[in-house]
PDB file of C-alpha atoms in Angstrom:
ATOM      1  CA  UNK A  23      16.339 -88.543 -75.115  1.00 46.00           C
ATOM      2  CA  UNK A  24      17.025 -91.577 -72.649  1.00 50.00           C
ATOM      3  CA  UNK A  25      14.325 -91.390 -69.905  1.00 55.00           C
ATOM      4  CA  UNK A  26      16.377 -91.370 -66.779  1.00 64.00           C
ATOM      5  CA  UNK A  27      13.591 -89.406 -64.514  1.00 81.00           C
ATOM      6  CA  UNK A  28      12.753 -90.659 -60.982  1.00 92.00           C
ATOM      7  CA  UNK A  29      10.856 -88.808 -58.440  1.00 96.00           C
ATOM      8  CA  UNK A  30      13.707 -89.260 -56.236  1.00 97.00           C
ATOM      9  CA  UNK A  31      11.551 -90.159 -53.182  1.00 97.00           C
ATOM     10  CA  UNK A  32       9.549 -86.874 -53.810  1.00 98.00           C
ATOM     11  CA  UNK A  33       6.112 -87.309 -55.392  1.00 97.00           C
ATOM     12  CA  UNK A  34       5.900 -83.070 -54.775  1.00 98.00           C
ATOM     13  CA  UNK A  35       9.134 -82.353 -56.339  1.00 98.00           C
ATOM     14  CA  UNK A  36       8.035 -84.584 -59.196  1.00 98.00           C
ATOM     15  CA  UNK A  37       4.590 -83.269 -59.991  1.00 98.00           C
ATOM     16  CA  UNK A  38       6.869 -79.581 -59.662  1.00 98.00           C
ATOM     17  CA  UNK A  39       8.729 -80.839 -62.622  1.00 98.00           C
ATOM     18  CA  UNK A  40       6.014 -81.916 -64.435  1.00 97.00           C
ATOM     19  CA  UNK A  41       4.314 -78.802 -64.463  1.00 97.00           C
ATOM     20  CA  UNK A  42       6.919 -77.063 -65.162  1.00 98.00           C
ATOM     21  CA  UNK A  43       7.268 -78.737 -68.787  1.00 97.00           C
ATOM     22  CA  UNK A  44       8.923 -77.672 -71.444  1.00 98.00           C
ATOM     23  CA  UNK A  45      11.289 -75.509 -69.451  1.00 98.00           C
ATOM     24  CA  UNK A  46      12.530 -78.372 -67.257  1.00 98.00           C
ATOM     25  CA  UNK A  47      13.370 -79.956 -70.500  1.00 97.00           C
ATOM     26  CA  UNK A  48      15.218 -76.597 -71.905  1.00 98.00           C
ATOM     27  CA  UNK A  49      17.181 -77.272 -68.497  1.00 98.00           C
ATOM     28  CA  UNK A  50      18.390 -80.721 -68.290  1.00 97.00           C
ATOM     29  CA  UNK A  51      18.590 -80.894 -71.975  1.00 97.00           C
ATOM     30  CA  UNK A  52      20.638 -77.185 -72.749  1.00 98.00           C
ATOM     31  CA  UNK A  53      22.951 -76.703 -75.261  1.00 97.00           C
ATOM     32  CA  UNK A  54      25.784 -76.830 -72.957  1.00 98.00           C
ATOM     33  CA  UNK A  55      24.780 -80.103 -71.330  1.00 98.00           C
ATOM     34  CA  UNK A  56      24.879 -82.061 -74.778  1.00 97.00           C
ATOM     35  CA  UNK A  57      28.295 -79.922 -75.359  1.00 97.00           C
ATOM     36  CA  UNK A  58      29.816 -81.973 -71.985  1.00 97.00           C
ATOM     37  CA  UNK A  59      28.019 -85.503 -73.451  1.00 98.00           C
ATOM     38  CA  UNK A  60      29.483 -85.350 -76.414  1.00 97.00           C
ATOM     39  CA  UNK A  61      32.538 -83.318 -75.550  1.00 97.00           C
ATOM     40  CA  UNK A  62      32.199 -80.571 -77.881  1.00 96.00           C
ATOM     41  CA  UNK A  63      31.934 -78.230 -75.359  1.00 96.00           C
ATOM     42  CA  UNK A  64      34.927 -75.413 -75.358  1.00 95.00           C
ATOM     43  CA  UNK A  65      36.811 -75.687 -72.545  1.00 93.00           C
ATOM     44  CA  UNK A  66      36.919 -71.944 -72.132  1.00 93.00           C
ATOM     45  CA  UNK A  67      32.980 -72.485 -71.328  1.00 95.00           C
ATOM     46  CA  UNK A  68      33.404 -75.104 -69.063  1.00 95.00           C
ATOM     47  CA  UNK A  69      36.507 -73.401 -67.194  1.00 94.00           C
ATOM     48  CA  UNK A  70      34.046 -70.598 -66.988  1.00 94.00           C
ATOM     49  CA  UNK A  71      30.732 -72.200 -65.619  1.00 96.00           C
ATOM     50  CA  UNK A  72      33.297 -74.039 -63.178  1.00 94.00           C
ATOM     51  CA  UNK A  73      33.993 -70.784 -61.825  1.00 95.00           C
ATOM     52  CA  UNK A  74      30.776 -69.029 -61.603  1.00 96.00           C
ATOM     53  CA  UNK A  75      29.428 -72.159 -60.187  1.00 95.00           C
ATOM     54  CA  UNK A  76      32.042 -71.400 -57.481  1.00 94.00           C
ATOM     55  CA  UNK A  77      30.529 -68.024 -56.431  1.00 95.00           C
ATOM     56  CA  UNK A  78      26.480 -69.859 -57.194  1.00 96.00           C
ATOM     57  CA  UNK A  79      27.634 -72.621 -54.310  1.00 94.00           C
ATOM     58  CA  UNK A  80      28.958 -70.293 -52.090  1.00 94.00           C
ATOM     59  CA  UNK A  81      24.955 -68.114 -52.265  1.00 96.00           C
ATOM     60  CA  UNK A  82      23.647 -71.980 -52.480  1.00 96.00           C
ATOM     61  CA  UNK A  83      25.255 -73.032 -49.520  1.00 96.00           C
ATOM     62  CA  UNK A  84      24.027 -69.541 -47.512  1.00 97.00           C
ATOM     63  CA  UNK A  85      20.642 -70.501 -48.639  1.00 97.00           C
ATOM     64  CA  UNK A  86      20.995 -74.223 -47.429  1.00 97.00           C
ATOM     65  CA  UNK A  87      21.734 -72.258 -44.268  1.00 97.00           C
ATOM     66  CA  UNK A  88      18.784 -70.219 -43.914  1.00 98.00           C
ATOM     67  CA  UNK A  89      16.719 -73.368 -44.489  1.00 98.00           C
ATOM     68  CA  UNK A  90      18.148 -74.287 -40.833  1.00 97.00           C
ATOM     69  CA  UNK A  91      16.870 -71.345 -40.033  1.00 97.00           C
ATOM     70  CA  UNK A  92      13.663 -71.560 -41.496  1.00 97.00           C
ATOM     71  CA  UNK A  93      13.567 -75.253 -40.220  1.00 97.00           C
ATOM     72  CA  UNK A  94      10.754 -76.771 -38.188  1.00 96.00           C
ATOM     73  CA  UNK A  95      12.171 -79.855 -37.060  1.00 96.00           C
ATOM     74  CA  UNK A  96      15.522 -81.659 -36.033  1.00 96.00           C
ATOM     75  CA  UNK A  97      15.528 -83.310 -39.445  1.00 94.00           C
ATOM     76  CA  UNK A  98      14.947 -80.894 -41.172  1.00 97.00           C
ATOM     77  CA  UNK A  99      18.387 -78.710 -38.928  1.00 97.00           C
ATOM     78  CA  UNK A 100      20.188 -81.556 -39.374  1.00 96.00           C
ATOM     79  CA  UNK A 101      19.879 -82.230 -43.426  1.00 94.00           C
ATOM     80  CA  UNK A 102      20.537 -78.476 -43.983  1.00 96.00           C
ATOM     81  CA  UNK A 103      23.273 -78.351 -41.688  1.00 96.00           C
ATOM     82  CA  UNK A 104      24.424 -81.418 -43.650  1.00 93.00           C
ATOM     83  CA  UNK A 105      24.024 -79.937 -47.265  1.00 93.00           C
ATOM     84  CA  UNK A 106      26.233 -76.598 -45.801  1.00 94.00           C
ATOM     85  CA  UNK A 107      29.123 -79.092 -45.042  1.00 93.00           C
ATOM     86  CA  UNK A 108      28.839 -80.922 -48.755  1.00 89.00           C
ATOM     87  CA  UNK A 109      28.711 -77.833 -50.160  1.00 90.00           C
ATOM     88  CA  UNK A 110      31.197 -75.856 -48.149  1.00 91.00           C
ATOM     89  CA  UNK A 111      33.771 -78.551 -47.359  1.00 91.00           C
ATOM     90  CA  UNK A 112      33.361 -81.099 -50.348  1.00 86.00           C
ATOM     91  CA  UNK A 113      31.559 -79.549 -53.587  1.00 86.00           C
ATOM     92  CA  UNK A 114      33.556 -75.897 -53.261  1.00 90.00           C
ATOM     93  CA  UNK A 115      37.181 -77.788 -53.177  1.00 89.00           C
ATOM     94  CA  UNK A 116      36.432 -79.566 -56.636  1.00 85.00           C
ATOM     95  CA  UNK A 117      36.227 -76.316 -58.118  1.00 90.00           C
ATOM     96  CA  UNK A 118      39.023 -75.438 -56.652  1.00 92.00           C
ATOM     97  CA  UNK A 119      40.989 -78.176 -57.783  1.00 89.00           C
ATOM     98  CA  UNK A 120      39.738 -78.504 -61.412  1.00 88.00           C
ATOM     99  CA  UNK A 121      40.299 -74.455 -61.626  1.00 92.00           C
ATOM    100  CA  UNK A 122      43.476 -74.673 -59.921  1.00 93.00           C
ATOM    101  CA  UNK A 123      44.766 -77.019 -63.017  1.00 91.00           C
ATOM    102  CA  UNK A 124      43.787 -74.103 -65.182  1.00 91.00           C
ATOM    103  CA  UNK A 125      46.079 -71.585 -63.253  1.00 94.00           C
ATOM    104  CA  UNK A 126      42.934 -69.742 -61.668  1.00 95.00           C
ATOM    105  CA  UNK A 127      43.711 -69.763 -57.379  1.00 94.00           C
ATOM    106  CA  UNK A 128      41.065 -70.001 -54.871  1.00 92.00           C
ATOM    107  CA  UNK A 129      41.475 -66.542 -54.258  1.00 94.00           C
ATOM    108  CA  UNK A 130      41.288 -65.778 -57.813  1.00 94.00           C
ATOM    109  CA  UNK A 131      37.772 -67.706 -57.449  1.00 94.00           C
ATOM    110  CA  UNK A 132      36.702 -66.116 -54.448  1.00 92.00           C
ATOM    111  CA  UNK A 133      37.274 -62.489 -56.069  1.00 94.00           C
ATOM    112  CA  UNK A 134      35.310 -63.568 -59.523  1.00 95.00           C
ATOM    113  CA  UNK A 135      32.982 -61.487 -60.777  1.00 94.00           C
ATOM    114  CA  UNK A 136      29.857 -62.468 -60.435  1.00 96.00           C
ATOM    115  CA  UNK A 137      27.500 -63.135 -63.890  1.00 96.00           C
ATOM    116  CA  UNK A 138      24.281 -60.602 -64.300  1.00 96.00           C
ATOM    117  CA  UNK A 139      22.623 -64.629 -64.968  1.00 97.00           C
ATOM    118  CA  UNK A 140      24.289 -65.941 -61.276  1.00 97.00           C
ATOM    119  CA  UNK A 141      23.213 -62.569 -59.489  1.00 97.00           C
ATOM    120  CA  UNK A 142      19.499 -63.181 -60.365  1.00 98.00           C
ATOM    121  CA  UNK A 143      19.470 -66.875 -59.787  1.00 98.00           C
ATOM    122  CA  UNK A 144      21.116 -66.758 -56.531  1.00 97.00           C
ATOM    123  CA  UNK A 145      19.427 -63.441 -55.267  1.00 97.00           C
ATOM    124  CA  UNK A 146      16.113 -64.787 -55.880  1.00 98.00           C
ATOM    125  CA  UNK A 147      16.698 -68.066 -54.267  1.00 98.00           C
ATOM    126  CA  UNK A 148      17.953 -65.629 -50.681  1.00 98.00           C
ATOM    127  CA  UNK A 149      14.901 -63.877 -51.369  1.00 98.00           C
ATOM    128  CA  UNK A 150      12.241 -66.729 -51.884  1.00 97.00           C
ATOM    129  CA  UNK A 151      14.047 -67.738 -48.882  1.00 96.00           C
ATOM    130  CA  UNK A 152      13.738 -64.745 -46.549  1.00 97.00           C
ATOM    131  CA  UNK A 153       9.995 -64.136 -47.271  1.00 97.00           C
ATOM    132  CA  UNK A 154       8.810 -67.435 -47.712  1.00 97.00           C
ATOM    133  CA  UNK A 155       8.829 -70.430 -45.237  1.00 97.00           C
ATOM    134  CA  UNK A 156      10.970 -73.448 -45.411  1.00 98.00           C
ATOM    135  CA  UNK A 157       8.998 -75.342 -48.402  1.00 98.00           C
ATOM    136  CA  UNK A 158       9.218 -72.129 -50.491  1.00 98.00           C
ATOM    137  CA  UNK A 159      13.328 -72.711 -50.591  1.00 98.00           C
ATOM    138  CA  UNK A 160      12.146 -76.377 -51.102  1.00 98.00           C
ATOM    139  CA  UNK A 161      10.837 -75.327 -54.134  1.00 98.00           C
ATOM    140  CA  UNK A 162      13.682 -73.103 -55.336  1.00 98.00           C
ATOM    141  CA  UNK A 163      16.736 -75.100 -54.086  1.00 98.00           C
ATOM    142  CA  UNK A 164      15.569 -78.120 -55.724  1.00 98.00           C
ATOM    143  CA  UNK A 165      15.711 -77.604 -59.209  1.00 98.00           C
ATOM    144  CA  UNK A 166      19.623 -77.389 -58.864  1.00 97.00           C
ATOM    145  CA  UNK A 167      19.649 -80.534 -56.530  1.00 96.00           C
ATOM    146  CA  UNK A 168      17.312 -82.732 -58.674  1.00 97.00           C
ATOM    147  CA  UNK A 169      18.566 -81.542 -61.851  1.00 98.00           C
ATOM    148  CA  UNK A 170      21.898 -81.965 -61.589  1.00 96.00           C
ATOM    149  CA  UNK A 171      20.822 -85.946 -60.453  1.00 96.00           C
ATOM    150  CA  UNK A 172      19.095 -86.357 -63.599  1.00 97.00           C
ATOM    151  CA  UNK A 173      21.429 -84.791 -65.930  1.00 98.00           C
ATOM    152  CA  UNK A 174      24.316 -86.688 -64.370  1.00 97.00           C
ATOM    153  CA  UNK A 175      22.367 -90.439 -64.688  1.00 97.00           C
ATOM    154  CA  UNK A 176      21.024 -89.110 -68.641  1.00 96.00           C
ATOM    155  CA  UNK A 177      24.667 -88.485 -69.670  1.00 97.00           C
ATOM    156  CA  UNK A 178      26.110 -91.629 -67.622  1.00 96.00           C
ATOM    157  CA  UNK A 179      23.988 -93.274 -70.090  1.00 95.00           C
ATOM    158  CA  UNK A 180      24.331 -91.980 -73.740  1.00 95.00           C
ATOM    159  CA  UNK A 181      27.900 -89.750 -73.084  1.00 96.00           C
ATOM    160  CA  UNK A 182      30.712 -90.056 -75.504  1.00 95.00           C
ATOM    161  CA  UNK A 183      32.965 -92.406 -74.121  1.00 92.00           C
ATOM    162  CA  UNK A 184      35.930 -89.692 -74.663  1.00 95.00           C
ATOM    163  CA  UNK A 185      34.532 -86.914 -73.173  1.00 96.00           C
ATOM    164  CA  UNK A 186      36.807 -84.719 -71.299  1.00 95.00           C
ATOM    165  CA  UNK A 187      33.719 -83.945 -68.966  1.00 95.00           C
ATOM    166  CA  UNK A 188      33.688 -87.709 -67.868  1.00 94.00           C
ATOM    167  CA  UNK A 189      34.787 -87.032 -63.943  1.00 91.00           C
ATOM    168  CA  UNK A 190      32.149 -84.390 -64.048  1.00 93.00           C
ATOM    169  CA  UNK A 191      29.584 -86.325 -65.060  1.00 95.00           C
ATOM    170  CA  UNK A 192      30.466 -89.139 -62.516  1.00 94.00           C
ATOM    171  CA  UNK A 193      30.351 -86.866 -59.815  1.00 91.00           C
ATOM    172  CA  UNK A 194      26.575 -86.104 -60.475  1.00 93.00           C
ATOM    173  CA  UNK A 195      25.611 -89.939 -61.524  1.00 95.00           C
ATOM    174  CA  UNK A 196      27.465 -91.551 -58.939  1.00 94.00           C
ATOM    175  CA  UNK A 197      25.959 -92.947 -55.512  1.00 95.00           C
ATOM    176  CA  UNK A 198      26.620 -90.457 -53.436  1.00 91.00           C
ATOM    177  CA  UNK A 199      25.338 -87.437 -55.209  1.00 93.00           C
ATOM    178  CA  UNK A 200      22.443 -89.709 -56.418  1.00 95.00           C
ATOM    179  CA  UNK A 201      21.921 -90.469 -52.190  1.00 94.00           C
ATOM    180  CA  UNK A 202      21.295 -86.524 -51.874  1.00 92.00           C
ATOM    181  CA  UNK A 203      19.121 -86.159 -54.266  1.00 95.00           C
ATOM    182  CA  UNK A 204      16.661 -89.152 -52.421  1.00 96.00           C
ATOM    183  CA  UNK A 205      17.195 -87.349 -49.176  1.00 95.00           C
ATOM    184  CA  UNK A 206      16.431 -83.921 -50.004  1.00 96.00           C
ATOM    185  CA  UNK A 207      13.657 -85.870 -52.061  1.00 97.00           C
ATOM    186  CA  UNK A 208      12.555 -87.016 -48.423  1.00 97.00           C
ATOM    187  CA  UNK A 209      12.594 -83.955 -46.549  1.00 97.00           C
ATOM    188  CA  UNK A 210      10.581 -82.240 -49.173  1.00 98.00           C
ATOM    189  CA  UNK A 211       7.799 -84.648 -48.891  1.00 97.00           C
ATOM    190  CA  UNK A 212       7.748 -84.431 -45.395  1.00 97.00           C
ATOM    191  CA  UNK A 213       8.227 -80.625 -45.107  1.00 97.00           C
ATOM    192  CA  UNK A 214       4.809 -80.580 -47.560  1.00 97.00           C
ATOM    193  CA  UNK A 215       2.953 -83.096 -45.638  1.00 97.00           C
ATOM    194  CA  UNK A 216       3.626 -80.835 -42.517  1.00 96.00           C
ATOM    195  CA  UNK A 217       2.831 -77.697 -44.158  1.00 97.00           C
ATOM    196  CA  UNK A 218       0.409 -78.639 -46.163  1.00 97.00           C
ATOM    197  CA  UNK A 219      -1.825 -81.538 -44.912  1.00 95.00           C
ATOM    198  CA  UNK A 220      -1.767 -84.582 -46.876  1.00 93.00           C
ATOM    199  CA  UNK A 221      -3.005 -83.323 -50.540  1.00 95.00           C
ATOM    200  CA  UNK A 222      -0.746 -80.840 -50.730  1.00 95.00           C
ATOM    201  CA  UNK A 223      -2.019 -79.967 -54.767  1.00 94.00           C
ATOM    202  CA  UNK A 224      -5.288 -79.005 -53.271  1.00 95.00           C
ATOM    203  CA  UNK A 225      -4.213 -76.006 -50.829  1.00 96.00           C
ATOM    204  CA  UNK A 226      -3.908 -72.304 -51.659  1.00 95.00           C
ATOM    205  CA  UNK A 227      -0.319 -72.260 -51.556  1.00 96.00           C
ATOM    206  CA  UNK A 228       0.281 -74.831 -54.446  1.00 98.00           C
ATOM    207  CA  UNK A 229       0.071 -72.851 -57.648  1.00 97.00           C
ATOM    208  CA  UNK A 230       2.984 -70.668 -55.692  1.00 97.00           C
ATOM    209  CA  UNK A 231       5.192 -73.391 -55.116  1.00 98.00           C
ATOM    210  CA  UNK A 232       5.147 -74.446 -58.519  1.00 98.00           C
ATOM    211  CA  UNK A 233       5.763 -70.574 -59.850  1.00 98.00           C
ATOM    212  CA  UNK A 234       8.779 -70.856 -57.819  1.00 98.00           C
ATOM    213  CA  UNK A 235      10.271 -74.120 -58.314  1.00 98.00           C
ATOM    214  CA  UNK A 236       9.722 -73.291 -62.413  1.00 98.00           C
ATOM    215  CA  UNK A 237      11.264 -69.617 -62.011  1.00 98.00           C
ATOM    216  CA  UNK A 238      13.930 -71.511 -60.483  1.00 98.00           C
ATOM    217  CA  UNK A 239      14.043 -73.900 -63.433  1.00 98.00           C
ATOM    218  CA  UNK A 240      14.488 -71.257 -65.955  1.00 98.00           C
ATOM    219  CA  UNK A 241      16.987 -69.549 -64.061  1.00 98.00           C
ATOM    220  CA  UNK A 242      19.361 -72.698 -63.840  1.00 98.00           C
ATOM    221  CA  UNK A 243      18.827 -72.627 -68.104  1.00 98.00           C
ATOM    222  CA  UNK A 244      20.114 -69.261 -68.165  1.00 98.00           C
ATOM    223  CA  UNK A 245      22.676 -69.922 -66.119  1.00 98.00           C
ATOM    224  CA  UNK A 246      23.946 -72.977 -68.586  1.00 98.00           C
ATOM    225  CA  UNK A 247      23.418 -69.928 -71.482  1.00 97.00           C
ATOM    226  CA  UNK A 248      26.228 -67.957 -69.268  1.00 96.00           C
ATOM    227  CA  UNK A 249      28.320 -70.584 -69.087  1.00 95.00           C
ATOM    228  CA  UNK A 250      28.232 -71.275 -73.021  1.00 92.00           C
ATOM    229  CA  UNK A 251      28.824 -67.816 -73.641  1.00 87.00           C
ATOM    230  CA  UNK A 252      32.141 -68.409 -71.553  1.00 79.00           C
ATOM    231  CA  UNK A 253      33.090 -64.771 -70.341  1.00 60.00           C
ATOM    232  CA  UNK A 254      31.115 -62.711 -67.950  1.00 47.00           C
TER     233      UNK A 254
END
């Protein structure tokens, strides 16, 4: 495997991802990520991730707005308020266009059942949300965020040159999603150094954070395993 890892501006989130080992590896390097590399993944599966990934944005982008709620600062508001827009008003509509070539509607998306594997992801991202603090859906929400970064630069590197997945995986490599990625990597080092003093490893809550952000981590594996199955 290419090494394509950065911290993205986040010494926390990357000493999260180290400790998280071998299952932040069974993430970014799954089955069904090699499958839209090499483009030998059916496009049944990929129709069907693209539309449970629908309904997960839609829970994402209700947890990005809870963070303003959970939010301490104006930077902090603002960034969340700014990921609820991406999501809502630019992420959501490539779905719907990419489906919409496949004959599924936006209603048809909006009325998909939702995956036993998206239910627990997404519910326990809300939940970490509603009883923890602001870093706790740091630590959840940022698997996704960060992942998807590195995945997108890995395959942007050693991808088939015919892959049918190409426009997907320029959308995750390219500047602007890459430009996320560094500025939620910036608000979680400063929502840690707020929180959490200035050695955030060495406080109480630590060990927590990390249980989180690698439950997360597994969750967004099993969530790839749903979408290889390709049916709900």
């Amino acid at each position: 495997m290419i090494s394509t890892r950065t911290d993205f501006s986040s010494p926390v989130f990357a000493a999260w991802r180290d400790a998280a080992g071998d299952d932040w590896t069974a993430y970014i390097g799954h089955e069904f990520v090699r499958g839209i590399g090499d483009g030998s993944l059916p496009r049944a599966s990929f129709v069907h991730y693209l539309v449970q990934d629908y309904v997960f944005l839609r829970h994402f982008a209700r947890a990005w707005a809870l963070a303003v709620v959970k939010a301490n600062s104006r930077e902090e508001m603002r960034i969340a308020a700014l990921t609820v827009d991406a999501l809502v008003n630019h992420e959501l509509p490539l779905h719907v266009g990419i489906c919409a070539e496949e004959g599924i509607s936006e209603d048809a998306l909006f009325a998909a059942e939702e995956a036993p594997e998206n239910l627990a992801y997404t519910r326990f991202v809300l939940d970490a949300g509603h009883s923890g603090d602001f870093l706790d859906l740091m630590a959840v929400l940022s698997p996704c965020v960060m992942g998807y970064g590195e995945i997108g630069t890995r395959l942007a590197a050693t991808a088939a040159a015919d892959t049918p997945y190409r426009p997907w995986i320029d959308t995750y490599a390219g500047q602007r999603y890459q430009d996320v990625c560094h500025r939620v990597g910036r608000l979680i080092e400063r929502a840690a150094r707020d929180r959490l003093g200035s050695v955030p490893r060495e406080t109480a809550r630590w060990q927590h954070l990390g249980r989180q952000f690698r439950t997360a981590t597994r969750l967004e594996a099993a969530f790839w395993q749903m979408g290889l199955r390709g049916h709900a």
